[in-house]
Amino acid sequence: MYYHDRRLQYPVTVEKPDPAFARMLQQAIGGVEGEIRVCMQYFFQAWGNRAPTPKYRDMLLHTATEEIGHIEMLATAVALNLETAPASLQEEGAGDGIVGAVMGGGNARHEIEGLIHKNLLSGGLAAMPMDSDGVPFNMSHIYASGNVAADMYCNVAAESTGRVLAVRLFNAAHDEGMRKMLHYMIARDTMHQQQWLAVLEELGGPSANLPIPNSFPQEMEDQANNYNFYATSVDGTFPEGRWTDGPTVDGHGEFTVFQNKPLGEEPILGPARPDSGAQDQQIG
Amino acid sequence: MYYHDRRLQYPVTVEKPDPAFARMLQQAIGGVEGEIRVCMQYFFQAWGNRAPTPKYRDMLLHTATEEIGHIEMLATAVALNLETAPASLQEEGAGDGIVGAVMGGGNARHEIEGLIHKNLLSGGLAAMPMDSDGVPFNMSHIYASGNVAADMYCNVAAESTGRVLAVRLFNAAHDEGMRKMLHYMIARDTMHQQQWLAVLEELGGPSANLPIPNSFPQEMEDQANNYNFYATSVDGTFPEGRWTDGPTVDGHGEFTVFQNKPLGEEPILGPARPDSGAQDQQIG
Amino acid sequence: MYYHDRRLQYPVTVEKPDPAFARMLQQAIGGVEGEIRVCMQYFFQAWGNRAPTPKYRDMLLHTATEEIGHIEMLATAVALNLETAPASLQEEGAGDGIVGAVMGGGNARHEIEGLIHKNLLSGGLAAMPMDSDGVPFNMSHIYASGNVAADMYCNVAAESTGRVLAVRLFNAAHDEGMRKMLHYMIARDTMHQQQWLAVLEELGGPSANLPIPNSFPQEMEDQANNYNFYATSVDGTFPEGRWTDGPTVDGHGEFTVFQNKPLGEEPILGPARPDSGAQDQQIG
Amino acid sequence: MYYHDRRLQYPVTVEKPDPAFARMLQQAIGGVEGEIRVCMQYFFQAWGNRAPTPKYRDMLLHTATEEIGHIEMLATAVALNLETAPASLQEEGAGDGIVGAVMGGGNARHEIEGLIHKNLLSGGLAAMPMDSDGVPFNMSHIYASGNVAADMYCNVAAESTGRVLAVRLFNAAHDEGMRKMLHYMIARDTMHQQQWLAVLEELGGPSANLPIPNSFPQEMEDQANNYNFYATSVDGTFPEGRWTDGPTVDGHGEFTVFQNKPLGEEPILGPARPDSGAQDQQIG
Amino acid sequence: MYYHDRRLQYPVTVEKPDPAFARMLQQAIGGVEGEIRVCMQYFFQAWGNRAPTPKYRDMLLHTATEEIGHIEMLATAVALNLETAPASLQEEGAGDGIVGAVMGGGNARHEIEGLIHKNLLSGGLAAMPMDSDGVPFNMSHIYASGNVAADMYCNVAAESTGRVLAVRLFNAAHDEGMRKMLHYMIARDTMHQQQWLAVLEELGGPSANLPIPNSFPQEMEDQANNYNFYATSVDGTFPEGRWTDGPTVDGHGEFTVFQNKPLGEEPILGPARPDSGAQDQQIG
Amino acid sequence: MYYHDRRLQYPVTVEKPDPAFARMLQQAIGGVEGEIRVCMQYFFQAWGNRAPTPKYRDMLLHTATEEIGHIEMLATAVALNLETAPASLQEEGAGDGIVGAVMGGGNARHEIEGLIHKNLLSGGLAAMPMDSDGVPFNMSHIYASGNVAADMYCNVAAESTGRVLAVRLFNAAHDEGMRKMLHYMIARDTMHQQQWLAVLEELGGPSANLPIPNSFPQEMEDQANNYNFYATSVDGTFPEGRWTDGPTVDGHGEFTVFQNKPLGEEPILGPARPDSGAQDQQIG
């Protein structure tokens, strides 16, 4: 169960509100690389964790709980950046100092409204659980497979795309307060990349973990096709690299190359059933 | 651009059709761990690849093209397993030998129809691009970030959850033909886990790649918060592990522990604007 | 069953077409607060209504049918506002009087196209069943629970957010015809808020209806936890209000405050099953 | 920001695991009436709250934080009910005592697998953020409008449909532990219904709050159409009730009835533009 | 604008309620081939129709309005088929005559609940705007392109898949009342297929309408690639048919065959930008 | 199974990158009329094709394979148009020659970023499988019904809306390279419209194919309601046309007109069940 503190994890300040930047921040809230995703992913991994000891359940709860605070920071940042967004016709005029300064004047109203549609119309100038294009977050992006190594790679992937996004937002940020907040979130993403890789190392590293799942006897998979790169180009060329020869990363085999060709036959499904809603011509 | 061969990548045979298993196979077609996902993910990573050389674009095209053949195999397997699914009332009777044999008789019709609803009603006893619960695949699961290392971890994650799924399907399979097909697909997932990890190794491994993106100067992130585990439990306890002390995985720092507390203040958004559709009581 | 009249429920005129406003109006068509939602919500509540008399089924049909006419008005308004949206390159020039006047000239083409993408590319300068960010309406927003009191509160909620949206659109409208149309729709939302609250009053008001569902014997719920506010702050503070002491709104109890603490234990799921696709380390 | 305790809010025990009931519980996790919805709805309402004082922000945070613990309880309950779900072919046999006992034997495997598809294949016998049909939760269901009264009605609606769902689950529950957990959750829903209604009362009740938003001058809405019930039946009949005559619930008017007829004309959009991708026949 | 009649378009009766069939009927309500789809598709085509005369707008309104009555019939049929669905544990026993009779007894409860999850838990034993797998209807399936010929083909497609579905439901129906209702709906689908094809004929048939849109000067399209079948098989074989030689259907050309080969070069995107969040290795 | 060639199907060049046009092109990749849709639709129709001969399976594979190359061309075009999109604050200045030239200077940064949000933030200046409003492609748009005639009409519909879209993009294109690419894609859409209509002709044309499915004995449908236009206007007027009298398109009947009226009665669902979570007032 959970507790809260009214204060924020880290300071969130905005000197010069920027509605366009508010919309960009939405990607870090409800984008597939965003904070709702990692928060809920770690929670569901924790709550469904099956293991001899509750150690990883525990650890995941710590970080999932931390992530709620990140969504909160970003939601606050969005709201602060929308402080001066126009809500009515009257503000379009020359008198609207801040909007004019931020946006360059002229056709500011349409431009801003076009950028923040739902934040204004549906959210009332606040953050919403959606991405920068207004697409609501879809919870199918919560990866929790029941396999701890697969989950850790999902987490590294999430924190890698997450930090890439945070860096892009940092690069696009005008405001010193926003850059400060983002330089903190970038740092936390660095730690979380490390954290999940540390679990994989603690579990024994590539040779122990791979292939995932390691509980399936590897001799039951097709031994002729588990370490060969399939070259599918019509001219038979392929790019050579670490994946075309030498020992495999798990140390269980050697990389080779297979010039792809069909190993099966043309499938024949045969005529449709008379009562299946097909055309007569298919029933034959 | 692309070519096809009418034959299958690997043999797909079904001796004893099983509509329930057909539905389970749908997860490997249109589930978030399925083959449409990896196929399209590798294609979009290839098509958007920016790099000094086209080497990774090339490699991704080989494997993306291979994956089309995997979707094809699974779609064929679904269709073959639905060969005897009932399409009409008349088959419910005792005379329906195969369904009776497969399902145990009795209330077979409802059970099967409940399992395969859309495959029958909408797809006409064929595969559809949806998961085992009938949820259509949503293309937001195609992760292609523009950062090659982040993409590779996304790919390892996809092939890890993909092989976990394939193993579960193998464990649930009755039919020898289906187990044969799956033992091949499990092998290909093994290779693809290796392949993406091999790229990461070729790029220099953890110390060179991390944190992702490595193009952001690490001194610009918050140095006080990039390698410390945040303990968020109210009683101050936390699980010790590879992530709480010792050198970090990237070799750039040392893990420490931070007893979490607010570093920011309570945020004050202030009253709503008069024209923002709020209640009078909020405008103050 | 249903009939139509070619004429509109209320006049819809646009003197000065405004593509950006067309996009904003989309929120009232296909947004979660929009008219498709209330129309279909009232229909499904009516069609599934179970009660001793068909009275509420009847009433819901009247209002659902009215709402079709509201979607029609808004769709017409969108089409009229898109009359002069640019469909080709050639119009970008100085000669395009109306667009120039509306948008302020200059980089008008990109701005407009960026605002109305799908209305132009997919809808051919007409309304579409999507919101102002182009997200298609998802029918999971049709709340029809089979409980008439719950449904009425869902309807009050829908008409409240709906009128908030209509007011925001009114505040953003340039055109006199649009303001006229919206001042009518705002009025209808006022009536509908009243209408659903009137049903709740007719059903006996809070003391008779609450808690919803009132058909579950209240003595079977946890009597120790049904009227206490849970304070979850780490420092034990909480905001006092109508919900922390005094009689409850239903008159069945007294509000109290509970300093939240765990009433359960740490859950132990134990090791994973050997055949479940977990890692060996989880199986223990 | 946030803290956690490893222990559960309330005891969650399962004596006789029931995979089918696990699937039903999913509705309370990721259904539109479920706990993710209320948790995130209260958080986003809090984080975006604009008001002269932070009182409602505070209160919302208390209850949002409480709700995380409810998701956790349900996720734990799902995992416990899936303890004996079959993960492989081998368990289908007569020897599987527990499954046999729970499900009545016979064709148990297909039945169970058909019920829990994704929980097994994708989640590894754990809870997932989806509903009882396997549809992932879509965050567009987080209603946070920026208007406190509209939000409170959204919350009453959510807790009403939520308690209806909890009662249905209670009625369907076999297990004493599950009934105990649900009798607690039903009680919390009772409180939360009261809590949001208490806010509305504190804000002044119907006469002060209505119509929502009350910040729009009511004289600007169409005074001829804001308190009349529209009768849309072709025969002119309509159901009489609290909504057809007498004072309105807000006390601002009198209910009347309007026999619906068109107040506008047939809309004429005219021919399509030559460059708009229409057919020649439309361009005229 | 619109009117209603409390009576149904056509009789809907159910002698022997069948919850499993109720779920199948959901496909005809909220499936992509269902009645919500055609109803809303015809409405949006009508409301956005641009043409010299309102003739097609008119006609579309007639049929769209008819379709509301079809959704109503199906929603009623679902509710009637759920009359005896179990809502509580107590009904599982031998005493539940009707369910026993319908389902064959034994483990009926789980089976039924597994089939109708959301209709019970969320809808209270009524129809919902979702398909037979519980996936909510997504309004992106409303095709209204602004081109009348394209729209007519979309409508023929919708009524073709719709009639295929209705036939499958007819074939699966037990109940005489349900077969009667479906034999009516199948007939209406027959008419609607004819109706949209009649419009295409009235517009001049293939030679006048094709290619769609016919307002784009055909000489501006690539004359070398507009009537040749691309053979993409690696071995150069292809299936001969009406599409490989002879005059084209529009009479504007002759079919030929092109052995596919690349007409373009390998695309080179070049290195990533330094500030784009890529890896250093991509920036080069 | 499949092969690839690194080269493109047709040349894709961009002289003057235009980020706004890149976003518009997204509609042709991940819009409902886009290339992912037709590619996957033809594949799933092929893989599930049941017929006496594999002829149509073969033909569909040829064209599905061709379409992969179209997605590739468009993805390349998007990436090339995003070459100069701003990724950081620094480029906003006057020095940014290309952006300034393209966009007209001034507030270019916000405008562009508003147009391409996710392509920048999530995709790293590359194409993504989503439409021009950033909505990810949803695979429920893959129509493959198991009925070959229904499928062919779905394909004609897809290629008709697809060519309409391509023409709109051509009309909006600045760049000569883009117009060249589009004039090729428009031509291929012309061919594909012909191709699917040719199949329908080969299958015997309207009289043989209709009504779809033709395998359901037409005498089993309601003979009184299969060729009459339902007039639903309250005043009894209706638009006369090819659909109101004369022989039907299939030649099986004569069109007539039916003044719509209810053929059924008011449906009575009756009171709710005591244990169904309804209100007491509904149980009666």
XYZ file of N, CA, C and O in Angstrom, chain A residues 18 20 23-24 27 32-33 102-103 105 107 111 115 131-133 135 165 168-169 171-174 179 232-234 237 260-262 266-267 269-272 274 277-284, chain F residues 1-6 23 47-52 54 57-58 87-89 92 107 109-111 113-114 117-118 120-124 133-136 146-149 203 209 212-215:
376
model
N 5.089 28.141 -22.006
C 5.192 27.843 -23.434
C 4.233 26.702 -23.759
O 4.552 25.528 -23.573
N 3.340 25.343 -26.470
C 3.839 24.340 -27.415
C 4.729 23.336 -26.702
O 4.694 22.138 -26.980
N 2.764 20.713 -24.824
C 2.312 19.588 -25.635
C 3.437 18.568 -25.840
O 3.223 17.357 -25.815
N 4.644 19.064 -26.030
C 5.767 18.144 -26.199
C 5.988 17.320 -24.926
O 6.288 16.127 -24.987
N 4.374 13.853 -24.302
C 4.961 12.591 -24.748
C 5.626 11.851 -23.583
O 5.601 10.622 -23.536
N 4.536 6.213 -25.438
C 4.914 4.828 -25.141
C 6.256 4.768 -24.418
O 6.588 3.748 -23.823
N 7.029 5.848 -24.471
C 8.306 5.913 -23.741
C 8.155 6.671 -22.429
O 9.153 7.001 -21.786
N 6.054 34.936 -26.378
C 6.434 33.542 -26.565
C 6.326 33.117 -28.018
O 7.215 32.493 -28.585
N 5.226 33.494 -28.628
C 4.892 32.896 -29.913
C 5.274 33.743 -31.117
O 5.189 33.281 -32.247
N 3.706 36.572 -31.953
C 2.573 37.386 -32.383
C 1.892 36.860 -33.625
O 2.039 35.701 -33.997
N -0.577 35.276 -35.934
C -1.653 34.297 -35.863
C -1.458 33.329 -34.695
O -1.620 32.124 -34.828
N -2.400 28.972 -33.901
C -1.257 28.094 -33.787
C -1.243 27.384 -32.440
O -1.064 26.171 -32.354
N -2.016 23.401 -31.410
C -1.025 22.569 -30.741
C -1.578 21.879 -29.503
O -1.129 20.810 -29.128
N -0.255 11.256 -25.323
C 1.043 11.641 -25.836
C 1.001 13.024 -26.506
O -0.015 13.725 -26.424
N 2.089 13.407 -27.150
C 2.187 14.758 -27.696
C 1.265 14.981 -28.895
O 1.047 16.119 -29.297
N 0.730 13.932 -29.467
C -0.264 14.070 -30.539
C -1.680 13.873 -30.029
O -2.617 13.761 -30.826
N -2.903 11.244 -28.418
C -3.346 9.847 -28.391
C -3.274 9.336 -26.956
O -2.209 9.384 -26.340
N 13.995 10.260 -25.274
C 12.933 11.271 -25.290
C 13.280 12.449 -24.380
O 13.133 13.617 -24.770
N 15.725 14.677 -25.998
C 15.112 15.487 -27.065
C 14.316 16.644 -26.468
O 14.316 17.752 -27.010
N 13.626 16.399 -25.382
C 12.874 17.472 -24.731
C 13.826 18.514 -24.163
O 13.590 19.721 -24.260
N 16.747 19.253 -25.286
C 17.270 20.015 -26.421
C 16.249 21.022 -26.952
O 16.614 22.031 -27.542
N 14.983 20.736 -26.774
C 13.944 21.632 -27.287
C 13.479 22.650 -26.253
O 12.703 23.545 -26.589
N 13.957 22.534 -25.015
C 13.445 23.395 -23.939
C 14.050 24.797 -23.987
O 15.242 24.949 -24.198
N 13.196 25.794 -23.805
C 13.624 27.194 -23.692
C 13.980 27.544 -22.259
O 14.898 28.282 -21.991
N 14.682 22.971 -18.129
C 15.946 22.267 -18.361
C 16.466 21.647 -17.059
O 17.033 20.560 -17.072
N 18.332 -12.845 -46.638
C 17.114 -12.917 -47.451
C 17.180 -12.073 -48.715
O 16.179 -11.925 -49.411
N 18.343 -11.526 -49.020
C 18.430 -10.710 -50.234
C 18.429 -11.606 -51.469
O 18.980 -12.710 -51.442
N 17.812 -11.132 -52.536
C 17.756 -11.954 -53.752
C 19.117 -12.190 -54.370
O 19.333 -13.186 -55.042
N 23.816 -11.295 -51.165
C 24.741 -10.519 -50.342
C 24.145 -10.299 -48.960
O 22.943 -10.395 -48.764
N 18.824 -17.917 -47.300
C 17.441 -18.326 -47.055
C 16.796 -18.982 -48.276
O 16.964 -18.530 -49.408
N 16.097 -20.052 -47.997
C 15.280 -20.709 -49.030
C 14.150 -21.426 -48.308
O 14.225 -21.687 -47.097
N 13.094 -21.773 -49.034
C 11.955 -22.410 -48.367
C 12.314 -23.806 -47.881
O 12.902 -24.584 -48.642
N 4.246 -25.290 -50.432
C 3.102 -24.394 -50.595
C 1.936 -24.962 -49.782
O 1.586 -26.132 -49.932
N 1.355 -24.173 -48.925
C 0.258 -24.686 -48.101
C -1.036 -24.764 -48.906
O -1.323 -23.888 -49.709
N -4.994 -25.050 -48.290
C -6.101 -25.077 -47.329
C -7.308 -25.806 -47.900
O -8.153 -26.282 -47.162
N -7.407 -25.849 -49.216
C -8.535 -26.551 -49.819
C -9.800 -25.720 -49.826
O -9.817 -24.578 -49.371
N -10.884 -26.296 -50.375
C -12.131 -25.534 -50.523
C -12.750 -25.143 -49.187
O -12.468 -25.737 -48.148
N -13.596 -24.127 -49.255
C -14.305 -23.663 -48.063
C -15.455 -24.606 -47.739
O -15.940 -25.347 -48.596
N -19.309 -25.638 -46.936
C -20.550 -25.140 -47.532
C -21.300 -24.142 -46.641
O -21.989 -23.269 -47.136
N -20.226 -19.265 -45.123
C -20.374 -17.890 -45.577
C -19.441 -17.526 -46.711
O -19.274 -16.355 -47.028
N -18.817 -18.513 -47.330
C -17.948 -18.248 -48.485
C -18.796 -18.125 -49.750
O -20.009 -18.311 -49.722
N -18.152 -17.806 -50.870
C -18.843 -17.823 -52.156
C -18.903 -19.262 -52.679
O -18.007 -20.070 -52.375
N -19.919 -19.539 -53.476
C -20.038 -20.856 -54.100
C -18.754 -21.258 -54.815
O -18.340 -22.417 -54.783
N -18.131 -20.270 -55.477
C -16.942 -20.577 -56.263
C -15.789 -21.107 -55.393
O -14.876 -21.756 -55.889
N -15.817 -20.776 -54.083
C -14.758 -21.257 -53.201
C -15.030 -22.673 -52.705
O -14.144 -23.367 -52.238
N -16.308 -23.031 -52.731
C -16.696 -24.323 -52.177
C -16.396 -25.422 -53.193
O -16.062 -26.540 -52.863
N -16.465 -25.039 -54.427
C -15.962 -25.900 -55.498
C -16.851 -27.104 -55.781
O -17.797 -27.367 -55.103
N 7.290 -17.541 -48.325
C 8.380 -16.825 -47.680
C 8.888 -15.722 -48.615
O 8.459 -15.649 -49.762
N 9.854 -14.925 -48.138
C 10.087 -13.639 -48.790
C 11.569 -13.297 -48.942
O 12.417 -13.789 -48.187
N 11.816 -12.449 -49.907
C 13.152 -11.948 -50.192
C 13.102 -10.433 -50.333
O 12.039 -9.868 -50.584
N 14.269 -9.812 -50.241
C 14.269 -8.367 -50.431
C 15.412 -7.937 -51.358
O 16.374 -8.692 -51.585
N 15.263 -6.727 -51.835
C 16.319 -6.066 -52.599
C 16.522 -4.711 -51.914
O 15.544 -4.046 -51.577
N 17.767 -4.341 -51.707
C 18.020 -3.091 -50.983
C 17.505 -1.860 -51.710
O 17.320 -0.806 -51.112
N 4.474 14.939 -42.504
C 3.337 14.531 -41.671
C 2.140 14.129 -42.526
O 1.425 13.173 -42.212
N -3.308 -15.720 -47.046
C -2.955 -16.786 -46.105
C -4.188 -17.569 -45.635
O -4.065 -18.713 -45.217
N -5.353 -16.943 -45.677
C -6.564 -17.627 -45.215
C -7.449 -18.088 -46.358
O -8.534 -18.606 -46.109
N -6.977 -17.914 -47.587
C -7.800 -18.244 -48.748
C -8.148 -19.729 -48.820
O -7.271 -20.582 -48.876
N -9.428 -20.006 -48.830
C -9.894 -21.390 -49.014
C -10.611 -21.455 -50.364
O -11.569 -20.716 -50.578
N -10.154 -22.338 -51.222
C -10.723 -22.444 -52.559
C -10.246 -23.741 -53.184
O -9.260 -24.329 -52.726
N -10.932 -24.168 -54.226
C -10.501 -25.405 -54.886
C -9.099 -25.314 -55.470
O -8.399 -26.309 -55.564
N -5.317 -22.827 -55.726
C -4.584 -21.753 -55.031
C -4.408 -20.494 -55.866
O -3.610 -19.631 -55.512
N -4.995 -17.178 -53.967
C -3.928 -17.053 -52.964
C -2.662 -16.529 -53.645
O -2.027 -15.590 -53.185
N -2.292 -17.155 -54.755
C -1.097 -16.749 -55.495
C -1.152 -15.279 -55.886
O -0.221 -14.508 -55.633
N 15.674 19.996 -34.271
C 15.684 19.114 -33.111
C 16.096 19.854 -31.855
O 16.090 19.310 -30.786
N 16.444 21.094 -31.965
C 16.866 21.815 -30.770
C 16.553 23.293 -30.897
O 16.301 23.813 -31.972
N 16.599 23.922 -29.782
C 16.350 25.345 -29.659
C 17.224 26.191 -30.578
O 16.777 27.179 -31.162
N 16.278 27.770 -34.054
C 15.138 28.647 -34.272
C 15.553 29.953 -34.936
O 14.761 30.602 -35.604
N 7.888 32.241 -36.519
C 7.646 31.245 -35.481
C 7.714 29.825 -36.043
O 6.898 28.975 -35.721
N 9.708 27.317 -35.544
C 9.978 26.163 -34.694
C 8.707 25.555 -34.121
O 8.456 24.360 -34.236
N 7.903 26.409 -33.524
C 6.697 25.862 -32.916
C 5.787 25.230 -33.942
O 5.195 24.190 -33.706
N 5.691 25.892 -35.065
C 4.794 25.373 -36.080
C 5.230 23.985 -36.531
O 4.423 23.062 -36.601
N 7.286 21.852 -35.008
C 7.216 20.867 -33.937
C 5.782 20.460 -33.660
O 5.496 19.315 -33.340
N 4.881 21.402 -33.800
C 3.473 21.074 -33.607
C 2.971 20.118 -34.665
O 2.093 19.301 -34.421
N 5.201 16.351 -34.036
C 5.511 15.921 -32.671
C 6.164 14.547 -32.535
O 7.313 14.419 -32.189
N 5.358 13.508 -32.800
C 5.866 12.178 -32.495
C 6.972 11.752 -33.457
O 7.856 11.009 -33.062
N 9.353 13.459 -34.376
C 10.580 13.965 -33.774
C 10.853 13.299 -32.431
O 11.905 12.706 -32.199
N 9.877 13.370 -31.519
C 10.106 12.970 -30.131
C 10.231 11.468 -29.968
O 10.993 10.976 -29.155
N 9.441 10.739 -30.711
C 9.384 9.296 -30.525
C 10.122 8.563 -31.647
O 10.733 7.532 -31.408
N 10.073 9.100 -32.845
C 10.644 8.403 -33.993
C 12.015 8.916 -34.415
O 12.640 8.325 -35.295
N 12.465 10.019 -33.832
C 13.795 10.494 -34.198
C 13.900 10.948 -35.639
O 14.861 10.625 -36.325
N -2.370 12.420 -38.162
C -2.634 13.003 -36.854
C -1.921 12.268 -35.728
O -2.189 12.513 -34.557
N -1.050 11.325 -36.096
C -0.284 10.619 -35.078
C -1.017 9.456 -34.435
O -0.545 8.905 -33.445
N -2.134 9.046 -35.005
C -2.876 7.906 -34.464
C -2.290 6.619 -35.040
O -2.215 6.469 -36.258
N -1.842 5.705 -34.176
C -1.227 4.474 -34.682
C -2.221 3.635 -35.468
O -3.411 3.614 -35.159
N -13.007 -14.246 -45.512
C -13.204 -15.643 -45.874
C -14.152 -15.803 -47.062
O -14.382 -16.913 -47.518
N -14.703 -14.698 -47.556
C -15.564 -14.722 -48.749
C -14.861 -13.904 -49.835
O -14.628 -12.696 -49.659
N -14.547 -14.537 -50.931
C -13.672 -13.904 -51.916
C -14.321 -12.683 -52.583
O -13.645 -11.679 -52.863
N -15.625 -12.724 -52.784
C -16.271 -11.573 -53.425
C -16.337 -10.388 -52.445
O -16.075 -9.241 -52.818
N -15.237 -13.948 -61.799
C -16.114 -14.802 -60.989
C -17.552 -14.784 -61.505
O -18.424 -15.440 -60.936
N -22.373 -13.204 -58.628
C -21.785 -13.010 -57.300
C -22.786 -12.558 -56.242
O -22.579 -12.773 -55.050
N -23.962 -11.243 -51.917
C -22.801 -11.838 -51.252
C -23.179 -12.146 -49.808
O -23.689 -11.262 -49.132
N -22.996 -13.344 -49.280
C -22.482 -14.537 -49.950
C -23.554 -15.176 -50.818
O -24.718 -15.228 -50.425
N -23.118 -15.684 -51.962
C -24.082 -16.334 -52.860
C -24.339 -17.789 -52.487
O -25.139 -18.456 -53.141
N -23.665 -18.273 -51.449
C -23.859 -19.668 -51.043
C -25.063 -19.845 -50.115
O -25.426 -20.966 -49.796
